[in-house]
Coordinates of C-alpha atoms and ligand atoms in Angstrom, one line a residue:
X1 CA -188.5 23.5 -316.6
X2 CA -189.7 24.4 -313.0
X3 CA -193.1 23.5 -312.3
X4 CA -196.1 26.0 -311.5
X5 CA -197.3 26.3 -308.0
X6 CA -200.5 23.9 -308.0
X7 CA -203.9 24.9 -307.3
X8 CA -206.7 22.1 -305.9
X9 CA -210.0 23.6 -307.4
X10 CA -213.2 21.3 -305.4
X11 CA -216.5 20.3 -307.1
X12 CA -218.8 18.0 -305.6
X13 CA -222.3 19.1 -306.4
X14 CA -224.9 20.9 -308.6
X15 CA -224.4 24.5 -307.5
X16 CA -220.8 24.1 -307.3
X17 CA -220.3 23.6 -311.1
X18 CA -221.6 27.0 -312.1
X19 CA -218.9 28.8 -309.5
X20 CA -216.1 26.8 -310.2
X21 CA -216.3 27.0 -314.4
X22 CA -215.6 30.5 -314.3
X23 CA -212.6 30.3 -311.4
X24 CA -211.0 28.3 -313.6
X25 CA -211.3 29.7 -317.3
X26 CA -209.8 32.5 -315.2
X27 CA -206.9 31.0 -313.6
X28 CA -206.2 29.1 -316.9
X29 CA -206.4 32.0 -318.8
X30 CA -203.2 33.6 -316.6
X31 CA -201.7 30.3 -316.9
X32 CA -199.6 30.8 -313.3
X33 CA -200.6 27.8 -311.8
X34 CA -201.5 24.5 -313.0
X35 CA -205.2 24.2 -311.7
X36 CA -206.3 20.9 -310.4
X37 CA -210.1 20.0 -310.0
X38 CA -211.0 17.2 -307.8
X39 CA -214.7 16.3 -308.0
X40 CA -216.2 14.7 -305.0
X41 CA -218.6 12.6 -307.1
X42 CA -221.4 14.4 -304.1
X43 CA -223.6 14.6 -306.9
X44 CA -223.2 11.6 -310.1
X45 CA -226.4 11.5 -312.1
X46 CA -225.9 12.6 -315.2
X47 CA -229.1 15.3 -314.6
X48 CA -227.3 16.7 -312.1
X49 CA -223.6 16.2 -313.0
X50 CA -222.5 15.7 -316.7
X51 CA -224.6 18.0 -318.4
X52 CA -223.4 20.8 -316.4
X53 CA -219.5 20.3 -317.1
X54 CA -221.1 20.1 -321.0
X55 CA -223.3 23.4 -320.9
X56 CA -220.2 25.1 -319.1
X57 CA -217.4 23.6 -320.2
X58 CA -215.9 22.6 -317.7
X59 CA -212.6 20.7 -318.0
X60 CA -213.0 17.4 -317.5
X61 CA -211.9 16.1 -313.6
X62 CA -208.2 15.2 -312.3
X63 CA -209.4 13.1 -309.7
X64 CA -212.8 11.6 -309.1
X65 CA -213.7 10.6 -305.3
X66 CA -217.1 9.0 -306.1
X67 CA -217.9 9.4 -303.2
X68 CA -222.0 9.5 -303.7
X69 CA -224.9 9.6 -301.5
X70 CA -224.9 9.1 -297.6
X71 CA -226.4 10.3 -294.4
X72 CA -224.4 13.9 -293.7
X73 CA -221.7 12.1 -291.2
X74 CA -221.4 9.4 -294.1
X75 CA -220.8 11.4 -297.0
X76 CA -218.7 13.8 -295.2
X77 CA -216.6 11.5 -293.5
X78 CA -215.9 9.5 -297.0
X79 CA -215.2 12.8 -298.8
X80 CA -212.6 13.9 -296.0
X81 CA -210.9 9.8 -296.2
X82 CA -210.8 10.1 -300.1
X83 CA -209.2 13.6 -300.2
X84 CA -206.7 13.2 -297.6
X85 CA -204.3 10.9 -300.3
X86 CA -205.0 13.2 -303.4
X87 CA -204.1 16.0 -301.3
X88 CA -200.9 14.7 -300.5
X89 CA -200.3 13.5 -303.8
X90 CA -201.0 17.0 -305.2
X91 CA -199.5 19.0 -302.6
X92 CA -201.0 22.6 -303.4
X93 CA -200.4 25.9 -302.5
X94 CA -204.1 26.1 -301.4
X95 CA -207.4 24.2 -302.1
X96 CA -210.3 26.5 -303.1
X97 CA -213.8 25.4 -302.2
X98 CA -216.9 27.2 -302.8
X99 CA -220.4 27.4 -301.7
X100 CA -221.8 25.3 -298.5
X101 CA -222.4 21.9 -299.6
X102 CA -221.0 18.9 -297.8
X103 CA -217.8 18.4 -300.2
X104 CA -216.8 22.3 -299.1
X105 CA -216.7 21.7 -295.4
X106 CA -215.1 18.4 -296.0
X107 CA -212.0 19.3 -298.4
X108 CA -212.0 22.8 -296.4
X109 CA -211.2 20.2 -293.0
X110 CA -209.0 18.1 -294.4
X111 CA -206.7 20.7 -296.1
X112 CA -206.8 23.0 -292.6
X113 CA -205.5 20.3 -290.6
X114 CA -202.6 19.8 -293.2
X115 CA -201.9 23.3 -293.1
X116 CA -202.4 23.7 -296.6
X117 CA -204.4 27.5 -296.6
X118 CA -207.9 27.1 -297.5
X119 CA -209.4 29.6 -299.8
X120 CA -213.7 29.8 -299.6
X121 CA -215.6 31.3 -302.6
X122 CA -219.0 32.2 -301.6
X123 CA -217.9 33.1 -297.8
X124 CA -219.6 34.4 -295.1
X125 CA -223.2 34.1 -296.0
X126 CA -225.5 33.2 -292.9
X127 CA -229.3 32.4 -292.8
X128 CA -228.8 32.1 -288.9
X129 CA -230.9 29.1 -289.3
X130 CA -228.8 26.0 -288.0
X131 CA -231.2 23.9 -289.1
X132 CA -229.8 23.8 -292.7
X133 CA -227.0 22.0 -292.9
X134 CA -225.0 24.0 -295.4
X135 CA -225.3 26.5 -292.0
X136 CA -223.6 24.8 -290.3
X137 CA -220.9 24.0 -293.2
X138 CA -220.6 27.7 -294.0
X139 CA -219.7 28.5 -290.2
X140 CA -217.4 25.7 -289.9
X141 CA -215.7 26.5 -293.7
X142 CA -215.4 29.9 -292.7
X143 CA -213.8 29.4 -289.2
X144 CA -210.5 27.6 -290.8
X145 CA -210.2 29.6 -294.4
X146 CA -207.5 31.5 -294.8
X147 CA -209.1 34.1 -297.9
X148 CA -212.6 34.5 -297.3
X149 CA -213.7 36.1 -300.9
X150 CA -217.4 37.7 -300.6
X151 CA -220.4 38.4 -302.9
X152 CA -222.7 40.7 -300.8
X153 CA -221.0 43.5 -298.5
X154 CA -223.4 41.6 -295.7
X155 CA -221.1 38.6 -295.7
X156 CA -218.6 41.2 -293.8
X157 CA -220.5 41.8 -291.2
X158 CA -221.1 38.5 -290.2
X159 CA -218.1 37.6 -290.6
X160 CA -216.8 40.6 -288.0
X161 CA -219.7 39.5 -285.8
X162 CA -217.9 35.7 -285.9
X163 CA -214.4 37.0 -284.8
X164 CA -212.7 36.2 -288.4
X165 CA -209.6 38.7 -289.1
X166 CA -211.2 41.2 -291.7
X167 CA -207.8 41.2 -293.5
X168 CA -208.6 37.7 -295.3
X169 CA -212.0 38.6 -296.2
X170 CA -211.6 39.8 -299.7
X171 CA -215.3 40.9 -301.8
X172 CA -214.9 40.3 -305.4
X173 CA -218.7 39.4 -306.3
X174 CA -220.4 36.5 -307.8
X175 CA -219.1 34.1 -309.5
X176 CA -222.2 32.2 -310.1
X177 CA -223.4 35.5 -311.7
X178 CA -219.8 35.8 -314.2
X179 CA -221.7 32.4 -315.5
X180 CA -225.0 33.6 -316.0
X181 CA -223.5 36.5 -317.9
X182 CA -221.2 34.5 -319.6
X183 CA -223.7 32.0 -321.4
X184 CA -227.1 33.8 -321.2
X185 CA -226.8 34.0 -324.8
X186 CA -226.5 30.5 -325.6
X187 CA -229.6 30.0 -323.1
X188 CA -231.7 26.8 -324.5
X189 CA -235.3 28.8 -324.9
X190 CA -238.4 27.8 -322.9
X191 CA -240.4 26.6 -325.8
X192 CA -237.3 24.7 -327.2
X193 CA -237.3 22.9 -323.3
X194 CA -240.6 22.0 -323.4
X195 CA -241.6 21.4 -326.5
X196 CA -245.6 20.7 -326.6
X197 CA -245.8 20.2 -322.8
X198 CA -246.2 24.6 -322.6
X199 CA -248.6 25.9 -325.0
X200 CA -247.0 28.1 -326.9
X201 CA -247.1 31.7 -325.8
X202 CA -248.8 31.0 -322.4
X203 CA -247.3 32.0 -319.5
X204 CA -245.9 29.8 -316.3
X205 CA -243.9 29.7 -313.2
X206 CA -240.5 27.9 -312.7
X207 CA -241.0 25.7 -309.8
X208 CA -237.8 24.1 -308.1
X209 CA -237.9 22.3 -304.2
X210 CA -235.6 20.2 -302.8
X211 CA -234.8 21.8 -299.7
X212 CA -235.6 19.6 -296.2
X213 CA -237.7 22.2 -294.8
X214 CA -240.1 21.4 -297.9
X215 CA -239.6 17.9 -298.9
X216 CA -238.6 15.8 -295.5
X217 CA -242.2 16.2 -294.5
X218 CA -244.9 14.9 -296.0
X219 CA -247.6 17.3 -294.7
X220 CA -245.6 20.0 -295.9
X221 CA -244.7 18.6 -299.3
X222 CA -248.6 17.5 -299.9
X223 CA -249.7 21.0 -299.5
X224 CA -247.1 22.5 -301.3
X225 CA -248.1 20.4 -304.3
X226 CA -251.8 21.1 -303.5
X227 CA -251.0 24.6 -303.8
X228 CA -249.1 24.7 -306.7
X229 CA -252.3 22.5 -308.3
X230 CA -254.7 25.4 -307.8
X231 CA -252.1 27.8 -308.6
X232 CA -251.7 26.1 -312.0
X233 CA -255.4 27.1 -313.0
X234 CA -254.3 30.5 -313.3
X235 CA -250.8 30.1 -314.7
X236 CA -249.0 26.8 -315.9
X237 CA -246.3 25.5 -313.2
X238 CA -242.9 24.2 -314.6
X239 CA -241.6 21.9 -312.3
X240 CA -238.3 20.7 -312.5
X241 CA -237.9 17.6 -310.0
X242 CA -234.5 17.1 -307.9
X243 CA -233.7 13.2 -307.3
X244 CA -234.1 13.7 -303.4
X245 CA -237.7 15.3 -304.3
X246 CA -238.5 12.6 -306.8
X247 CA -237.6 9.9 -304.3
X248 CA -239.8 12.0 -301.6
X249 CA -242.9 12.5 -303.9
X250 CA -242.7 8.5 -304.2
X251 CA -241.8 7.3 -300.9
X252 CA -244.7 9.4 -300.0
X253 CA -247.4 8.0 -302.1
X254 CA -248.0 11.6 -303.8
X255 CA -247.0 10.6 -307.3
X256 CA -250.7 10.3 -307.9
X257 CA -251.5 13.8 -306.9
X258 CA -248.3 15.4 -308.7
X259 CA -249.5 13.2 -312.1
X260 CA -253.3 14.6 -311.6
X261 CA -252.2 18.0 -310.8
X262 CA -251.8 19.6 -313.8
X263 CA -248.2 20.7 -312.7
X264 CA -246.0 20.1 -315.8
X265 CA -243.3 17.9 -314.2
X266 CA -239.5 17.4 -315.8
X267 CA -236.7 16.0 -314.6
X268 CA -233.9 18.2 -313.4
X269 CA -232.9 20.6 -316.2
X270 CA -229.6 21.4 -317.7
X271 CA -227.6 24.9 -316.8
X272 CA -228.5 26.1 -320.3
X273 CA -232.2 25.0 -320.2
X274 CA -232.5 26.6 -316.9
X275 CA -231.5 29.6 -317.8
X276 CA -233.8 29.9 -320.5
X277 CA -236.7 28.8 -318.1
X278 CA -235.4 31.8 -315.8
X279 CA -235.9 34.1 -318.7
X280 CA -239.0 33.4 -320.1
X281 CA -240.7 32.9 -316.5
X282 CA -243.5 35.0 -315.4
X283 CA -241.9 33.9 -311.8
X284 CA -239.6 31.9 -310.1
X285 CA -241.1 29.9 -307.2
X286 CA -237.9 28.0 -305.2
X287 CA -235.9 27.3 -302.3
X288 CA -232.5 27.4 -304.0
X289 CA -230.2 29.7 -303.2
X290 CA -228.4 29.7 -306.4
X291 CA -231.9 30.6 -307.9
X292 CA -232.5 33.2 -305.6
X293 CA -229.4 35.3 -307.4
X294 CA -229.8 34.2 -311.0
X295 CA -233.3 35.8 -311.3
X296 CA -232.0 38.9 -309.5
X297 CA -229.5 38.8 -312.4
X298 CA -231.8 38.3 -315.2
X299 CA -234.4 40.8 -313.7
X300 CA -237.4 37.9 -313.2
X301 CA -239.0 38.2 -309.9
X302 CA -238.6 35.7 -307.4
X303 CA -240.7 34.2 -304.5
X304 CA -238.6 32.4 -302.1
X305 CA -240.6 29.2 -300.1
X306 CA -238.4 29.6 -297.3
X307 CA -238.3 31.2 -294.0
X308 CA -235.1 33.1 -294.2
X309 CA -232.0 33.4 -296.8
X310 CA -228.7 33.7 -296.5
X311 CA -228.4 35.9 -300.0
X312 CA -230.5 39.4 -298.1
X313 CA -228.8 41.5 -300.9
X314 CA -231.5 39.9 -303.5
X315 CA -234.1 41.1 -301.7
X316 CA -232.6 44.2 -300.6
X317 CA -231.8 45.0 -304.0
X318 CA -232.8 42.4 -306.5
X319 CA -235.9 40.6 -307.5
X320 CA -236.3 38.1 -304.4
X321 CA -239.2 38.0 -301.7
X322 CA -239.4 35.8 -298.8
X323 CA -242.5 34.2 -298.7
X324 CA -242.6 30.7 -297.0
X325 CA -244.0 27.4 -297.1
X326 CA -247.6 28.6 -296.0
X327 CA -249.8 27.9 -299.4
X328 CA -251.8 31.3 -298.4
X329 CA -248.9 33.6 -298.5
X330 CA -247.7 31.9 -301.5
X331 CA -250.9 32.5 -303.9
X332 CA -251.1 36.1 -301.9
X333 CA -247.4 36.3 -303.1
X334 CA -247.9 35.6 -306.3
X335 CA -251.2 37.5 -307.0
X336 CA -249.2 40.5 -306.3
X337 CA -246.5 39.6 -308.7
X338 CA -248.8 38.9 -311.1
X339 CA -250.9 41.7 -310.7
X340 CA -248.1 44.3 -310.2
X341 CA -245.0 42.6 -312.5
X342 CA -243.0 42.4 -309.1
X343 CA -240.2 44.1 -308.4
X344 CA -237.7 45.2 -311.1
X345 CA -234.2 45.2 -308.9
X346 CA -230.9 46.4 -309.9
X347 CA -227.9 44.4 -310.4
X348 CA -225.5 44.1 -307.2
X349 CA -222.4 46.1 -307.0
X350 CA -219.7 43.6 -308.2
X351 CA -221.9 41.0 -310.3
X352 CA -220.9 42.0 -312.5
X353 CA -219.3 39.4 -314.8
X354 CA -215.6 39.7 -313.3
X355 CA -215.7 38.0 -310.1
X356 CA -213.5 35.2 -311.6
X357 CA -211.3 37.5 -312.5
X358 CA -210.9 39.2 -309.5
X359 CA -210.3 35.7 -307.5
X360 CA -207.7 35.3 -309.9
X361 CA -205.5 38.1 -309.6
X362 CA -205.9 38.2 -305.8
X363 CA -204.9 34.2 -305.7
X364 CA -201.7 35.4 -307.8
X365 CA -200.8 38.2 -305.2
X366 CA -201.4 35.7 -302.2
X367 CA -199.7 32.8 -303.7
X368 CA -196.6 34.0 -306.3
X369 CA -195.4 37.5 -304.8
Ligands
UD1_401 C1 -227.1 19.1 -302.0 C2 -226.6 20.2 -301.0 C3 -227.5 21.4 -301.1 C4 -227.7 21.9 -302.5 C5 -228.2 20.7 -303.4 C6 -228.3 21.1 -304.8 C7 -225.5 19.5 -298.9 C8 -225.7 19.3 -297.5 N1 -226.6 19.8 -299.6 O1 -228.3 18.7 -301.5 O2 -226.9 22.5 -300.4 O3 -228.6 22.9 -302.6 O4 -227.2 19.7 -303.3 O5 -228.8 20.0 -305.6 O6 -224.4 19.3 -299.4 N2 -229.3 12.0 -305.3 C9 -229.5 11.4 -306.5 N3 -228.5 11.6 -307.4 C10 -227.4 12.4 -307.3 C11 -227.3 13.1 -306.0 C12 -228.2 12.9 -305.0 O7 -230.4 10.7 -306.7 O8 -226.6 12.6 -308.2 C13 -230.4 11.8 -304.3 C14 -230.0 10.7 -303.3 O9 -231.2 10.1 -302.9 C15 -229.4 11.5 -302.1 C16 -230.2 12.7 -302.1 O10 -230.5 13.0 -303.5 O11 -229.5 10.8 -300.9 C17 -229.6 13.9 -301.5 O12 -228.3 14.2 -302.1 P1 -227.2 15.1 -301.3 O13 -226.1 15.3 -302.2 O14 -227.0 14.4 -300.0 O15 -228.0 16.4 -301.0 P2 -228.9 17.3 -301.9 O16 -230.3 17.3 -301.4 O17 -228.7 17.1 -303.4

């Protein structure tokens, strides 16, 4: 029997999982290539890791790097030694990676310099802000792909505006949205989350930080957390805690002032539980991209504590306002939302639910014809 052409599929952290689940059911589902997934081990506690591949069933990994935490040279450089072997073992037609995290840039290197094509899901986005490091790995990723597939007709122009050869951008949508679709239904609910920690019936904002820009410095971080304190007298804050902003809070000395806060603090919450936080959520208050689409998707509006995104077509179109780090313009922010219900948004041309799809079929035209 000959063998199928093989795939490499990367996963390395959080907001990878929810693009790669549906990339695969899809390519599985055409059964044309045998789909390898080779998880970077970026991200390994279970908070952050297992419960995801659970909630969207994800097959379980072919190869496991473990690579885990490290300054950005560190954990780049160990995810580019690790991969090297597995991709010669594997020896693909292509290696997809998605998104802008460290394991994307570092897989996207290795594989370029092998000559085996690159393929980037989630290309072309730009915050023009080269302080963020996923800038920097979405300029670099995009630089050596060979299919660029988009999720907001934006990521073409800068794209053109970088010199890459429009004939390998491809715009197929979101795949991160094909998941929210896709298991919306089997959200956990909010009350079912947090039990007797929410009052039942009263209303709160979803509160998510991890981003440098908010929790590297401890001025900043303190006054976040002192605004989110007095915005917590008017509606109850949900707080789901990333590790990096746990370890912050600590190192800090502002656990005290998070405990007396009256923020409802959680650990990090599964994909189904955070879904059903989305829905039931007054707001959103974050600085995660992924966030920043998934409340455009489900219609909840969305107040973004950051200077600039890379994701214009949710505010353009969907539920998302750029507001900051400045605790005035975020209760200003919110009073409008509260007071007006915020902006209602429309769903972007293409997220649709089919983006996997799409990357499917044009994968089998670029690879097996
Ligand atoms: C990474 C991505 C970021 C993404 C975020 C989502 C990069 C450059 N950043 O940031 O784009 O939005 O994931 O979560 O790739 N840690 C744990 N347990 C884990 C993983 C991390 O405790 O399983 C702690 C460690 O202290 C680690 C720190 O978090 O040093 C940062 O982890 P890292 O993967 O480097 O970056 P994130 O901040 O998670």
């Amino acid at each position: 029997m000959t063998r199928k052409p093989r795939l490499i599929c990367v996963a390395g952290a959080r907001p990878n999982f929810m693009k790669v689940a549906p990339i695969i059911a899809a390519l599985k589902a055409r059964d044309i290539f045998d789909v390898v997934l080779v998880h970077t081990g970026q991200h390994y506690d279970p908070d952050l890791n297992d419960r995801f591949f659970t909630d969207l069933g994800i097959p379980q990994p072919d190869y496991r790097l473990e690579v885990g935490s490290g300054s950005h040279a560190v954990q780049t450089g160990t995810v580019m030694i690790k991969f090297e072997p597995v991709l010669d073992e594997v020896a693909p037609v292509a290696v997809i990676v998605v998104g802008d995290v460290n394991s994307t840039v570092a897989c996207a290197l290795v594989a370029a310099k092998k000559s085996v094509p690159v393929v980037h899901v989630e290309a072309g986005l730009r915050s023009y802000d080269r302080e963020m490091p996923e800038e920097i790995n979405r300029v670099i990723t995009d630089s050596i792909s060979d299919i660029l597939f988009i999720t907001e007709r934006s990521a073409l122009d800068n794209l053109r505006r970088e010199g890459v050869d429009e004939k390998r951008v491809q715009f197929v949508g979101n795949v991160m949205i094909d998941s929210v679709l896709q298991n919306v239904r089997r959200a956990t609910s909010a009350a079912t989350t947090l039990g007797d920690r929410l009052p039942a019936g009263q209303p709160y904002a979803l509160l998510t930080l991890h981003r440098p820009s908010n929790v590297d410095d401890p001025v900043v971080l303190r006054s976040l957390i002192d605004c989110m304190a007095a915005l917590s007298d008017r509606l109850s804050i949900v707080f789901g805690i990333h590790p990096r902003t746990r370890s912050r809070i600590e190192g800090f000395g502002l656990s005290d002032l998070l405990a007396k806060s009256g923020i409802i603090s959680c650990p990090p919450f599964g994909y189904l539980e955070m879904l059903g936080l989305i829905e039931g959520a007054k707001l959103v208050l974050t600085d995660s991209g992924g966030l920043q689409e998934e409340t455009t998707a489900l219609g909840i509006p969305c107040l973004t504590l950051r200077q600039n995104t890379e994701r214009p077509i949710t505010i353009a179109e969907g539920t998302n306002y750029l507001v900051g780090n400045d605790p005035a313009a975020i209760v200003r922010a919110v009073d409008e939302v509260l007071t007006s219900g915020g902006k209602t948004g429309r769903q972007p041309e293409f997220w649709d639910g089919q983006a996997g799809e799409r990357i499917a079929r044009a994968l089998e035209q670029a690879y097996l014809t």
